[in-house]
Amino acid sequence: MPDATPDALTNGLLPIASQFVRQGQVTQIQPLGNGNINDTFLVRVDAARTDTCFVLQRLNTQVFPCPQQVMHNIHIYTEHVRQRLVHSPPAESRRWEIPRVLLTQTGQNGWLSPEGSFWRALSFIPQALTVETLQTREQAQEVGFGLGMFHTLISDLPPEQLADTLVGFHIAPRYLQQYETVLAALPETAEAQYCYTFIAARQAQIGVLEQAKQRGKLPLRSIHGDPKVNNILFDKATRQAISLVDLDTIKPGLVHYDIGDCLRSGCNLLGEETDRWQTVRFELDLCESMLQGYCAIANAFLTPADYAYLYDAIWLLPYELGLRFFTDYLAGDVYFKTTYAKHNLARALVQFKLVESIEAQESAIRAIIQALCKG
Ligand code: GN1
Ligand code: MG
C-alpha cells in the first residue's frame, strides 16, 4: 500500500474495527508496528469518558490458510499461561502480560469480511514500549529473559495440543527446495551472484537441526516461532521485559528456532532493514547477555543436547532467513511485504553478513555457550 496516506488507509477500517466494540465509539485508527506479513492497527475507543485501545489485525490468509487454527493455538496458549501463572508461577516474580483475544459483538473470535479477509482483535498492553534494535547489554539480557520466560511458561504445554498452522515453517531444508525451484530466474547482478555463491557454499549444513530432531536428540516443544526483538514488550518504567507478542506462529517446533531467531534479530545493531549491509556484524557482547538472560530461567528445562545445538541454531536462523528473503526476491516478492524493488535482496544480504560474522566468531560464541552450560 505504498501510496496510501495513514488516513486513506484507515478510513475504510471503521466498520471493521466497530465489529469488536461493545461500548463507545472508535475515535482513531492508526497503523501499528511494521510486520512483514499481517496488517496491524491500533484502535482508540472513547467509552464512558475513558480512553481505551485495542489492536486490530488482518491475518494474511495467503500465509496462514486456516485462521481458525491460528486462533485455536492462541486460545490454548493464553489459557495455559493464565492457569500456570496462578498455580505454578516461575520462581522469579515480575510483571508478565498475555494479550487477550477480544470477541466480536456476536461473540466470535474473528470477523470474516465480505471480501474474505479474516480480522481479529487483541487487547493492547499499556505502559509498554518496543524497540527495533537493541543497544545495551541490559536490554539484551531482558530480551533473553523474556524469551526464557515465554518458553518456561509453555514448557509443560504438550505440543500435540497445538495445530500446525504454517506447514514447513523453519524446516530449513524445505526453504532450500523452494529456492531451487525459483533459481532459473537468477539475475546476473553482483549482489545476486554473491547470494547464490553464499548459499551454495553452506547448503550441506542446512539440515543440522532437522537431523538432530529426526535422530531424537532435540524434542518437539511448543514454541513462539517469531520472537524478533520488536515482539518483546518492555515495561516503560522498569525497562524489564513483560511480554512476547505476535502469537500467530505459536506451534510445535524446536526452541532452537526461537533462540536463533531472537539472537539474529537482537545482536545486529543496524537492524534487519538497514541498507548498510556491508557493515552488518553479529555483536558478541549482546549475544552473551541475551544467552545469559535466557539460560537464567530456561536452564530449568534445557538438556545437555539442547546446549550442544545452540551454536548451530545461532548460525542457521540468519542463513535460513537470508535464503527465504532471497527466494522471495527471485520469486517476485510474493511472501514478505516490500516497499521498494530490491527490498528482499537487501534483506537477504543483511542476514548473510550476519552469518559471515557469526562464522568468524564461532569459537568465541561456543565459549559463551560452554560457560553457560556449566554454570
Ligand atoms: C515475518 O511479519 P513478521 O515481521 O512478524 C516472518 C518471520 C521472519 C520475519 C523477518 C510468518 O515476521 O518468520 O523472521 O518476517 N513471519 C512469517 O522480519 O513468515
Ligand atoms: Mg510475526
mmCIF file of C-alpha atoms and ligand atoms in Angstrom:
data_model
loop_
_atom_site.group_PDB
_atom_site.id
_atom_site.type_symbol
_atom_site.label_atom_id
_atom_site.label_comp_id
_atom_site.label_asym_id
_atom_site.label_seq_id
_atom_site.Cartn_x
_atom_site.Cartn_y
_atom_site.Cartn_z
ATOM 1 C CA MET A 1 0.000 0.000 0.000
ATOM 2 C CA PRO A 2 2.789 2.470 -0.815
ATOM 3 C CA ASP A 3 0.741 5.497 -1.878
ATOM 4 C CA ALA A 4 -1.969 5.390 0.767
ATOM 5 C CA THR A 5 -1.778 8.056 3.486
ATOM 6 C CA PRO A 6 -2.487 6.770 7.010
ATOM 7 C CA ASP A 7 -5.958 8.315 6.770
ATOM 8 C CA ALA A 8 -6.851 6.829 3.414
ATOM 9 C CA LEU A 9 -5.534 3.569 4.755
ATOM 10 C CA THR A 10 -7.585 3.521 7.898
ATOM 11 C CA ASN A 11 -10.841 5.209 6.896
ATOM 12 C CA GLY A 12 -12.292 2.060 5.378
ATOM 13 C CA LEU A 13 -11.474 0.236 8.616
ATOM 14 C CA LEU A 14 -14.077 1.876 10.784
ATOM 15 C CA PRO A 15 -16.843 -0.671 10.053
ATOM 16 C CA ILE A 16 -14.351 -3.486 10.677
ATOM 17 C CA ALA A 17 -12.999 -2.081 13.947
ATOM 18 C CA SER A 18 -16.563 -1.458 15.116
ATOM 19 C CA GLN A 19 -17.291 -5.193 14.937
ATOM 20 C CA PHE A 20 -15.109 -5.563 18.030
ATOM 21 C CA VAL A 21 -16.500 -2.623 20.001
ATOM 22 C CA ARG A 22 -19.200 -3.361 22.557
ATOM 23 C CA GLN A 23 -19.278 0.057 24.208
ATOM 24 C CA GLY A 24 -18.310 3.515 22.990
ATOM 25 C CA GLN A 25 -17.081 4.848 19.683
ATOM 26 C CA VAL A 26 -13.955 4.421 17.649
ATOM 27 C CA THR A 27 -12.072 7.729 17.654
ATOM 28 C CA GLN A 28 -8.841 6.834 15.872
ATOM 29 C CA ILE A 29 -7.251 4.032 13.850
ATOM 30 C CA GLN A 30 -3.515 4.114 13.149
ATOM 31 C CA PRO A 31 -1.066 1.634 11.616
ATOM 32 C CA LEU A 32 0.906 -0.155 14.342
ATOM 33 C CA GLY A 33 4.359 -1.732 14.051
ATOM 34 C CA ASN A 34 5.881 -2.916 10.804
ATOM 35 C CA GLY A 35 5.233 -6.625 10.401
ATOM 36 C CA ASN A 36 6.162 -8.256 7.110
ATOM 37 C CA ILE A 37 3.066 -10.445 6.855
ATOM 38 C CA ASN A 38 -0.112 -9.190 8.582
ATOM 39 C CA ASP A 39 -1.644 -5.679 8.680
ATOM 40 C CA THR A 40 -1.817 -4.272 12.207
ATOM 41 C CA PHE A 41 -3.623 -1.199 13.576
ATOM 42 C CA LEU A 42 -4.114 0.490 16.913
ATOM 43 C CA VAL A 43 -7.769 1.393 17.502
ATOM 44 C CA ARG A 44 -8.686 4.056 20.058
ATOM 45 C CA VAL A 45 -12.145 3.889 21.606
ATOM 46 C CA ASP A 46 -13.898 6.510 23.682
ATOM 47 C CA ALA A 47 -16.192 4.708 26.112
ATOM 48 C CA ALA A 48 -17.871 6.265 29.161
ATOM 49 C CA ARG A 49 -15.295 9.088 29.044
ATOM 50 C CA THR A 50 -12.374 6.701 29.330
ATOM 51 C CA ASP A 51 -9.984 6.195 26.513
ATOM 52 C CA THR A 52 -9.143 2.587 25.708
ATOM 53 C CA CYS A 53 -7.181 0.939 22.920
ATOM 54 C CA PHE A 54 -7.072 -2.390 21.181
ATOM 55 C CA VAL A 55 -5.038 -3.998 18.430
ATOM 56 C CA LEU A 56 -6.822 -4.838 15.180
ATOM 57 C CA GLN A 57 -5.192 -7.202 12.694
ATOM 58 C CA ARG A 58 -5.895 -8.599 9.282
ATOM 59 C CA LEU A 59 -4.370 -12.038 9.136
ATOM 60 C CA ASN A 60 -2.595 -12.772 5.866
ATOM 61 C CA THR A 61 -4.531 -15.829 4.711
ATOM 62 C CA GLN A 62 -2.035 -16.496 1.873
ATOM 63 C CA VAL A 63 0.443 -17.297 4.635
ATOM 64 C CA PHE A 64 -1.973 -18.660 7.265
ATOM 65 C CA PRO A 65 -4.604 -20.556 5.244
ATOM 66 C CA CYS A 66 -6.613 -21.623 8.334
ATOM 67 C CA PRO A 67 -7.201 -18.574 10.582
ATOM 68 C CA GLN A 68 -9.336 -20.652 12.941
ATOM 69 C CA GLN A 69 -6.359 -22.906 13.662
ATOM 70 C CA VAL A 70 -4.260 -19.827 14.448
ATOM 71 C CA MET A 71 -6.957 -18.618 16.839
ATOM 72 C CA HIS A 72 -7.158 -22.104 18.369
ATOM 73 C CA ASN A 73 -3.419 -22.061 19.126
ATOM 74 C CA ILE A 74 -3.596 -18.570 20.623
ATOM 75 C CA HIS A 75 -6.504 -19.696 22.801
ATOM 76 C CA ILE A 76 -4.657 -22.810 24.015
ATOM 77 C CA TYR A 77 -1.553 -20.736 24.743
ATOM 78 C CA THR A 78 -3.253 -17.887 26.593
ATOM 79 C CA GLU A 79 -5.387 -20.232 28.714
ATOM 80 C CA HIS A 80 -2.417 -22.412 29.596
ATOM 81 C CA VAL A 81 -0.269 -19.485 30.657
ATOM 82 C CA ARG A 82 -3.038 -17.810 32.622
ATOM 83 C CA GLN A 83 -3.559 -21.011 34.649
ATOM 84 C CA ARG A 84 0.130 -21.566 35.057
ATOM 85 C CA LEU A 85 0.764 -18.054 36.358
ATOM 86 C CA VAL A 86 -1.881 -18.656 39.025
ATOM 87 C CA HIS A 87 -0.970 -22.209 40.066
ATOM 88 C CA SER A 88 2.770 -22.591 39.445
ATOM 89 C CA PRO A 89 4.399 -19.281 38.556
ATOM 90 C CA PRO A 90 8.140 -19.245 37.774
ATOM 91 C CA ALA A 91 10.360 -18.520 40.780
ATOM 92 C CA GLU A 92 11.213 -15.033 39.539
ATOM 93 C CA SER A 93 8.104 -12.901 40.034
ATOM 94 C CA ARG A 94 7.674 -9.924 37.737
ATOM 95 C CA ARG A 95 5.074 -8.223 35.591
ATOM 96 C CA TRP A 96 4.209 -10.606 32.754
ATOM 97 C CA GLU A 97 1.368 -9.884 30.354
ATOM 98 C CA ILE A 98 -0.587 -12.061 27.968
ATOM 99 C CA PRO A 99 -2.705 -10.398 25.278
ATOM 100 C CA ARG A 100 -6.424 -11.289 25.400
ATOM 101 C CA VAL A 101 -8.440 -12.175 22.302
ATOM 102 C CA LEU A 102 -11.370 -9.753 22.019
ATOM 103 C CA LEU A 103 -14.650 -11.096 20.678
ATOM 104 C CA THR A 104 -16.926 -9.503 18.111
ATOM 105 C CA GLN A 105 -20.347 -8.149 19.043
ATOM 106 C CA THR A 106 -21.737 -11.571 18.105
ATOM 107 C CA GLY A 107 -19.237 -13.413 20.315
ATOM 108 C CA GLN A 108 -16.858 -14.652 17.588
ATOM 109 C CA ASN A 109 -13.056 -14.655 17.883
ATOM 110 C CA GLY A 110 -12.677 -13.057 14.466
ATOM 111 C CA TRP A 111 -14.599 -11.428 11.647
ATOM 112 C CA LEU A 112 -14.662 -12.513 8.036
ATOM 113 C CA SER A 113 -15.227 -9.570 5.711
ATOM 114 C CA PRO A 114 -17.487 -9.975 2.655
ATOM 115 C CA GLU A 115 -14.279 -9.986 0.529
ATOM 116 C CA GLY A 116 -12.931 -12.906 2.546
ATOM 117 C CA SER A 117 -10.342 -11.163 4.787
ATOM 118 C CA PHE A 118 -10.021 -12.505 8.326
ATOM 119 C CA TRP A 119 -9.870 -9.811 11.030
ATOM 120 C CA ARG A 120 -9.296 -10.252 14.744
ATOM 121 C CA ALA A 121 -8.672 -8.076 17.779
ATOM 122 C CA LEU A 122 -6.363 -8.359 20.787
ATOM 123 C CA SER A 123 -6.067 -6.350 23.967
ATOM 124 C CA PHE A 124 -3.437 -3.594 23.980
ATOM 125 C CA ILE A 125 -0.825 -3.880 26.728
ATOM 126 C CA PRO A 126 -0.407 -0.454 28.354
ATOM 127 C CA GLN A 127 2.728 1.162 29.831
ATOM 128 C CA ALA A 128 4.917 -0.776 27.431
ATOM 129 C CA LEU A 129 7.379 0.015 24.667
ATOM 130 C CA THR A 130 9.158 -1.859 21.911
ATOM 131 C CA VAL A 131 12.489 -1.243 20.198
ATOM 132 C CA GLU A 132 13.589 -2.065 16.652
ATOM 133 C CA THR A 133 17.218 -2.665 17.613
ATOM 134 C CA LEU A 134 18.997 -3.295 20.909
ATOM 135 C CA GLN A 135 21.761 -1.012 22.072
ATOM 136 C CA THR A 136 22.732 -2.183 25.557
ATOM 137 C CA ARG A 137 23.643 -5.376 27.349
ATOM 138 C CA GLU A 138 20.844 -4.735 29.864
ATOM 139 C CA GLN A 139 18.259 -4.726 27.068
ATOM 140 C CA ALA A 140 19.765 -7.879 25.592
ATOM 141 C CA GLN A 141 19.629 -9.635 28.961
ATOM 142 C CA GLU A 142 15.962 -8.666 29.291
ATOM 143 C CA VAL A 143 15.135 -9.916 25.800
ATOM 144 C CA GLY A 144 16.787 -13.226 26.625
ATOM 145 C CA PHE A 145 14.944 -13.418 29.899
ATOM 146 C CA GLY A 146 11.647 -12.619 28.147
ATOM 147 C CA LEU A 147 12.112 -15.457 25.679
ATOM 148 C CA GLY A 148 13.119 -17.764 28.528
ATOM 149 C CA MET A 149 10.022 -16.753 30.476
ATOM 150 C CA PHE A 150 7.829 -17.425 27.449
ATOM 151 C CA HIS A 151 9.381 -20.875 26.939
ATOM 152 C CA THR A 152 9.225 -21.717 30.631
ATOM 153 C CA LEU A 153 5.529 -20.901 30.833
ATOM 154 C CA ILE A 154 4.747 -23.271 27.943
ATOM 155 C CA SER A 155 7.365 -25.895 28.734
ATOM 156 C CA ASP A 156 4.541 -28.060 30.116
ATOM 157 C CA LEU A 157 2.145 -27.384 27.231
ATOM 158 C CA PRO A 158 2.199 -30.581 25.122
ATOM 159 C CA PRO A 159 2.942 -29.512 21.517
ATOM 160 C CA GLU A 160 0.353 -32.032 20.259
ATOM 161 C CA GLN A 161 -2.311 -29.664 21.548
ATOM 162 C CA LEU A 162 -1.222 -27.080 19.003
ATOM 163 C CA ALA A 163 -2.171 -27.158 15.323
ATOM 164 C CA ASP A 164 0.457 -26.885 12.584
ATOM 165 C CA THR A 165 -0.739 -23.531 11.269
ATOM 166 C CA LEU A 166 2.140 -22.956 8.872
ATOM 167 C CA VAL A 167 3.416 -26.199 7.389
ATOM 168 C CA GLY A 168 7.167 -26.213 6.825
ATOM 169 C CA PHE A 169 7.836 -23.082 8.907
ATOM 170 C CA HIS A 170 11.518 -23.138 9.986
ATOM 171 C CA ILE A 171 12.086 -26.517 8.335
ATOM 172 C CA ALA A 172 15.248 -25.148 6.718
ATOM 173 C CA PRO A 173 15.761 -27.876 4.067
ATOM 174 C CA ARG A 174 12.311 -27.083 2.665
ATOM 175 C CA TYR A 175 13.341 -23.475 2.076
ATOM 176 C CA LEU A 176 16.307 -24.769 0.089
ATOM 177 C CA GLN A 177 13.941 -26.834 -2.077
ATOM 178 C CA GLN A 178 11.752 -23.776 -2.692
ATOM 179 C CA TYR A 179 14.851 -21.752 -3.594
ATOM 180 C CA GLU A 180 15.902 -24.383 -6.115
ATOM 181 C CA THR A 181 12.548 -24.137 -7.865
ATOM 182 C CA VAL A 182 12.937 -20.356 -8.477
ATOM 183 C CA LEU A 183 16.648 -20.383 -9.296
ATOM 184 C CA ALA A 184 16.093 -20.348 -13.045
ATOM 185 C CA ALA A 185 15.253 -16.663 -12.645
ATOM 186 C CA LEU A 186 18.655 -15.713 -11.129
ATOM 187 C CA PRO A 187 19.527 -12.178 -12.299
ATOM 188 C CA GLU A 188 23.169 -11.589 -13.258
ATOM 189 C CA THR A 189 23.929 -8.835 -10.774
ATOM 190 C CA ALA A 190 26.928 -8.941 -8.461
ATOM 191 C CA GLU A 191 24.673 -8.987 -5.408
ATOM 192 C CA ALA A 192 22.552 -11.877 -6.641
ATOM 193 C CA GLN A 193 25.726 -13.775 -7.558
ATOM 194 C CA TYR A 194 27.058 -13.170 -4.054
ATOM 195 C CA CYS A 195 23.863 -14.634 -2.554
ATOM 196 C CA TYR A 196 23.938 -17.596 -4.923
ATOM 197 C CA THR A 197 27.552 -18.439 -4.064
ATOM 198 C CA PHE A 198 26.946 -17.819 -0.378
ATOM 199 C CA ILE A 199 24.014 -20.233 -0.248
ATOM 200 C CA ALA A 200 25.785 -22.910 -2.297
ATOM 201 C CA ALA A 201 28.864 -22.885 -0.079
ATOM 202 C CA ARG A 202 26.807 -23.678 3.009
ATOM 203 C CA GLN A 203 23.850 -25.718 1.876
ATOM 204 C CA ALA A 204 25.291 -29.007 3.101
ATOM 205 C CA GLN A 205 24.789 -27.710 6.654
ATOM 206 C CA ILE A 206 21.167 -26.702 6.257
ATOM 207 C CA GLY A 207 19.724 -29.882 7.780
ATOM 208 C CA VAL A 208 21.650 -29.628 11.055
ATOM 209 C CA LEU A 209 18.641 -29.023 13.333
ATOM 210 C CA GLU A 210 16.176 -31.180 11.394
ATOM 211 C CA GLN A 211 18.577 -34.128 11.517
ATOM 212 C CA ALA A 212 19.034 -33.713 15.266
ATOM 213 C CA LYS A 213 15.242 -33.660 15.605
ATOM 214 C CA GLN A 214 14.837 -36.784 13.483
ATOM 215 C CA ARG A 215 17.518 -38.613 15.485
ATOM 216 C CA GLY A 216 15.618 -37.815 18.661
ATOM 217 C CA LYS A 217 18.293 -35.519 20.076
ATOM 218 C CA LEU A 218 16.095 -32.424 20.105
ATOM 219 C CA PRO A 219 12.443 -32.741 21.182
ATOM 220 C CA LEU A 220 9.454 -31.031 19.641
ATOM 221 C CA ARG A 221 8.152 -28.418 22.038
ATOM 222 C CA SER A 222 5.604 -25.615 21.995
ATOM 223 C CA ILE A 223 7.354 -22.527 20.620
ATOM 224 C CA HIS A 224 6.691 -18.927 19.578
ATOM 225 C CA GLY A 225 8.130 -19.131 16.050
ATOM 226 C CA ASP A 226 8.812 -15.406 15.539
ATOM 227 C CA PRO A 227 10.499 -13.849 18.619
ATOM 228 C CA LYS A 228 12.224 -10.938 16.878
ATOM 229 C CA VAL A 229 13.278 -8.205 19.292
ATOM 230 C CA ASN A 230 10.443 -5.893 18.279
ATOM 231 C CA ASN A 231 7.966 -8.505 19.505
ATOM 232 C CA ILE A 232 9.281 -8.143 23.073
ATOM 233 C CA LEU A 233 7.463 -5.551 25.170
ATOM 234 C CA PHE A 234 9.408 -3.666 27.857
ATOM 235 C CA ASP A 235 7.791 -2.014 30.855
ATOM 236 C CA LYS A 236 8.035 1.762 30.371
ATOM 237 C CA ALA A 237 9.127 2.387 33.936
ATOM 238 C CA THR A 238 11.283 -0.599 34.905
ATOM 239 C CA ARG A 239 12.539 -1.444 31.374
ATOM 240 C CA GLN A 240 12.024 -5.109 32.188
ATOM 241 C CA ALA A 241 10.694 -7.461 29.509
ATOM 242 C CA ILE A 242 6.993 -8.011 30.230
ATOM 243 C CA SER A 243 5.529 -9.779 27.227
ATOM 244 C CA LEU A 244 6.259 -11.527 23.952
ATOM 245 C CA VAL A 245 3.554 -10.656 21.437
ATOM 246 C CA ASP A 246 2.751 -11.619 17.805
ATOM 247 C CA LEU A 247 1.320 -15.002 18.672
ATOM 248 C CA ASP A 248 0.337 -16.282 15.207
ATOM 249 C CA THR A 249 3.222 -18.680 14.828
ATOM 250 C CA ILE A 250 2.851 -20.434 18.192
ATOM 251 C CA LYS A 251 3.009 -24.087 17.217
ATOM 252 C CA PRO A 252 5.114 -27.233 17.669
ATOM 253 C CA GLY A 253 8.806 -26.723 16.852
ATOM 254 C CA LEU A 254 12.312 -26.596 18.318
ATOM 255 C CA VAL A 255 13.198 -23.966 20.917
ATOM 256 C CA HIS A 256 16.333 -23.585 18.794
ATOM 257 C CA TYR A 257 14.297 -21.873 16.066
ATOM 258 C CA ASP A 258 13.246 -19.257 18.606
ATOM 259 C CA ILE A 259 16.680 -18.815 20.152
ATOM 260 C CA GLY A 260 18.352 -18.438 16.752
ATOM 261 C CA ASP A 261 15.694 -16.020 15.550
ATOM 262 C CA CYS A 262 15.882 -13.896 18.687
ATOM 263 C CA LEU A 263 19.674 -13.668 18.504
ATOM 264 C CA ARG A 264 19.865 -12.918 14.792
ATOM 265 C CA SER A 265 17.457 -10.013 15.233
ATOM 266 C CA GLY A 266 18.820 -8.781 18.574
ATOM 267 C CA CYS A 267 22.576 -8.967 18.006
ATOM 268 C CA ASN A 268 22.517 -6.765 14.898
ATOM 269 C CA LEU A 269 22.908 -3.098 15.897
ATOM 270 C CA LEU A 270 21.934 -1.882 12.413
ATOM 271 C CA GLY A 271 18.722 -3.919 12.326
ATOM 272 C CA GLU A 272 17.431 -6.177 9.577
ATOM 273 C CA GLU A 273 16.156 -3.288 7.423
ATOM 274 C CA THR A 274 19.489 -1.457 7.100
ATOM 275 C CA ASP A 275 20.858 -0.606 3.645
ATOM 276 C CA ARG A 276 24.420 -0.639 5.043
ATOM 277 C CA TRP A 277 24.634 -4.390 4.698
ATOM 278 C CA GLN A 278 28.420 -4.415 4.175
ATOM 279 C CA THR A 279 28.949 -3.228 7.751
ATOM 280 C CA VAL A 280 26.486 -5.568 9.482
ATOM 281 C CA ARG A 281 28.043 -7.630 12.248
ATOM 282 C CA PHE A 282 26.940 -10.004 14.970
ATOM 283 C CA GLU A 283 27.558 -8.397 18.373
ATOM 284 C CA LEU A 284 29.224 -10.842 20.712
ATOM 285 C CA ASP A 285 28.535 -8.918 23.911
ATOM 286 C CA LEU A 286 24.809 -8.685 23.168
ATOM 287 C CA CYS A 287 24.821 -12.392 22.328
ATOM 288 C CA GLU A 288 26.405 -13.181 25.683
ATOM 289 C CA SER A 289 23.928 -11.062 27.639
ATOM 290 C CA MET A 290 20.953 -12.431 25.752
ATOM 291 C CA LEU A 291 22.003 -16.026 26.320
ATOM 292 C CA GLN A 292 22.727 -15.300 29.984
ATOM 293 C CA GLY A 293 19.255 -13.823 30.385
ATOM 294 C CA TYR A 294 17.681 -16.753 28.551
ATOM 295 C CA CYS A 295 19.551 -19.509 30.382
ATOM 296 C CA ALA A 296 18.987 -17.915 33.793
ATOM 297 C CA ILE A 297 15.402 -19.118 33.521
ATOM 298 C CA ALA A 298 15.436 -21.719 30.731
ATOM 299 C CA ASN A 299 18.161 -23.725 32.407
ATOM 300 C CA ALA A 300 15.336 -25.428 34.303
ATOM 301 C CA PHE A 301 14.202 -27.316 31.188
ATOM 302 C CA LEU A 302 17.198 -27.241 28.803
ATOM 303 C CA THR A 303 19.060 -30.537 28.335
ATOM 304 C CA PRO A 304 22.785 -31.008 27.515
ATOM 305 C CA ALA A 305 21.743 -31.827 23.920
ATOM 306 C CA ASP A 306 19.877 -28.526 23.722
ATOM 307 C CA TYR A 307 23.074 -26.714 24.646
ATOM 308 C CA ALA A 308 25.064 -28.785 22.154
ATOM 309 C CA TYR A 309 22.984 -27.385 19.277
ATOM 310 C CA LEU A 310 22.819 -23.748 20.356
ATOM 311 C CA TYR A 311 25.665 -22.618 18.119
ATOM 312 C CA ASP A 312 24.046 -24.360 15.145
ATOM 313 C CA ALA A 313 20.775 -22.527 15.840
ATOM 314 C CA ILE A 314 22.546 -19.155 16.048
ATOM 315 C CA TRP A 315 24.215 -19.885 12.705
ATOM 316 C CA LEU A 316 21.232 -21.456 10.944
ATOM 317 C CA LEU A 317 18.399 -19.000 11.557
ATOM 318 C CA PRO A 318 20.001 -15.995 9.797
ATOM 319 C CA TYR A 319 21.118 -18.304 6.974
ATOM 320 C CA GLU A 320 17.559 -19.634 6.676
ATOM 321 C CA LEU A 321 16.025 -16.138 6.732
ATOM 322 C CA GLY A 322 18.526 -14.846 4.161
ATOM 323 C CA LEU A 323 17.574 -17.781 1.972
ATOM 324 C CA ARG A 324 13.871 -17.047 2.459
ATOM 325 C CA PHE A 325 14.320 -13.355 1.573
ATOM 326 C CA PHE A 326 16.461 -14.142 -1.475
ATOM 327 C CA THR A 327 13.981 -16.757 -2.695
ATOM 328 C CA ASP A 328 11.174 -14.251 -2.348
ATOM 329 C CA TYR A 329 13.194 -11.671 -4.287
ATOM 330 C CA LEU A 330 13.688 -14.179 -7.103
ATOM 331 C CA ALA A 331 10.023 -15.210 -6.993
ATOM 332 C CA GLY A 332 8.855 -11.593 -7.395
ATOM 333 C CA ASP A 333 8.129 -10.636 -3.746
ATOM 334 C CA VAL A 334 5.141 -12.870 -3.184
ATOM 335 C CA TYR A 335 5.551 -13.562 0.563
ATOM 336 C CA PHE A 336 7.162 -10.684 2.507
ATOM 337 C CA LYS A 337 5.751 -7.169 2.127
ATOM 338 C CA THR A 338 8.214 -4.844 0.390
ATOM 339 C CA THR A 339 8.440 -1.088 -0.081
ATOM 340 C CA TYR A 340 10.987 -0.903 -2.943
ATOM 341 C CA ALA A 341 12.179 -3.036 -5.852
ATOM 342 C CA LYS A 342 15.173 -4.860 -4.336
ATOM 343 C CA HIS A 343 13.954 -4.801 -0.745
ATOM 344 C CA ASN A 344 14.062 -8.572 -0.247
ATOM 345 C CA LEU A 345 17.510 -8.751 -1.858
ATOM 346 C CA ALA A 346 18.794 -6.095 0.564
ATOM 347 C CA ARG A 347 17.271 -8.008 3.474
ATOM 348 C CA ALA A 348 18.918 -11.235 2.322
ATOM 349 C CA LEU A 349 22.336 -9.545 2.177
ATOM 350 C CA VAL A 350 21.938 -8.310 5.771
ATOM 351 C CA GLN A 351 21.241 -11.830 7.017
ATOM 352 C CA PHE A 352 24.137 -13.330 5.056
ATOM 353 C CA LYS A 353 26.524 -10.731 6.512
ATOM 354 C CA LEU A 354 25.340 -11.756 9.969
ATOM 355 C CA VAL A 355 26.092 -15.391 9.121
ATOM 356 C CA GLU A 356 29.618 -14.448 7.994
ATOM 357 C CA SER A 357 30.161 -12.550 11.226
ATOM 358 C CA ILE A 358 28.877 -15.491 13.277
ATOM 359 C CA GLU A 359 31.210 -17.858 11.439
ATOM 360 C CA ALA A 360 34.163 -15.542 12.076
ATOM 361 C CA GLN A 361 33.363 -15.572 15.816
ATOM 362 C CA GLU A 362 32.424 -19.240 16.107
ATOM 363 C CA SER A 363 34.939 -20.164 18.809
ATOM 364 C CA ALA A 364 34.029 -17.149 20.963
ATOM 365 C CA ILE A 365 30.280 -17.962 20.651
ATOM 366 C CA ARG A 366 30.943 -21.592 21.533
ATOM 367 C CA ALA A 367 32.931 -20.461 24.575
ATOM 368 C CA ILE A 368 29.983 -18.354 25.768
ATOM 369 C CA ILE A 369 27.656 -21.336 25.406
ATOM 370 C CA GLN A 370 30.118 -23.616 27.167
ATOM 371 C CA ALA A 371 30.332 -21.257 30.147
ATOM 372 C CA LEU A 372 26.539 -21.115 30.427
ATOM 373 C CA CYS A 373 26.156 -24.841 30.104
ATOM 374 C CA LYS A 374 28.436 -25.381 33.105
ATOM 375 C CA GLY A 375 27.035 -22.506 35.122
HETATM 376 C C1 GN1 B 1 7.984 -12.273 9.274
HETATM 377 O O1 GN1 B 1 5.590 -10.442 9.920
HETATM 378 P P1 GN1 B 1 6.719 -10.525 10.866
HETATM 379 O O2 GN1 B 1 7.645 -9.392 10.638
HETATM 380 O O3 GN1 B 1 6.251 -10.677 12.295
HETATM 381 C C2 GN1 B 1 8.134 -13.792 9.239
HETATM 382 C C3 GN1 B 1 9.269 -14.226 10.169
HETATM 383 C C4 GN1 B 1 10.558 -13.504 9.794
HETATM 384 C C5 GN1 B 1 10.322 -12.008 9.828
HETATM 385 C C6 GN1 B 1 11.543 -11.261 9.375
HETATM 386 C C7 GN1 B 1 5.034 -15.922 9.435
HETATM 387 O O4 GN1 B 1 7.531 -11.888 10.554
HETATM 388 O O5 GN1 B 1 9.480 -15.631 10.037
HETATM 389 O O6 GN1 B 1 11.595 -13.847 10.682
HETATM 390 O O7 GN1 B 1 9.209 -11.639 8.963
HETATM 391 N N1 GN1 B 1 6.881 -14.431 9.663
HETATM 392 C C8 GN1 B 1 6.327 -15.417 8.931
HETATM 393 O O8 GN1 B 1 11.413 -9.917 9.630
HETATM 394 O O9 GN1 B 1 6.826 -15.863 7.919
HETATM 395 MG MG MG B 2 5.139 -12.262 13.042
#
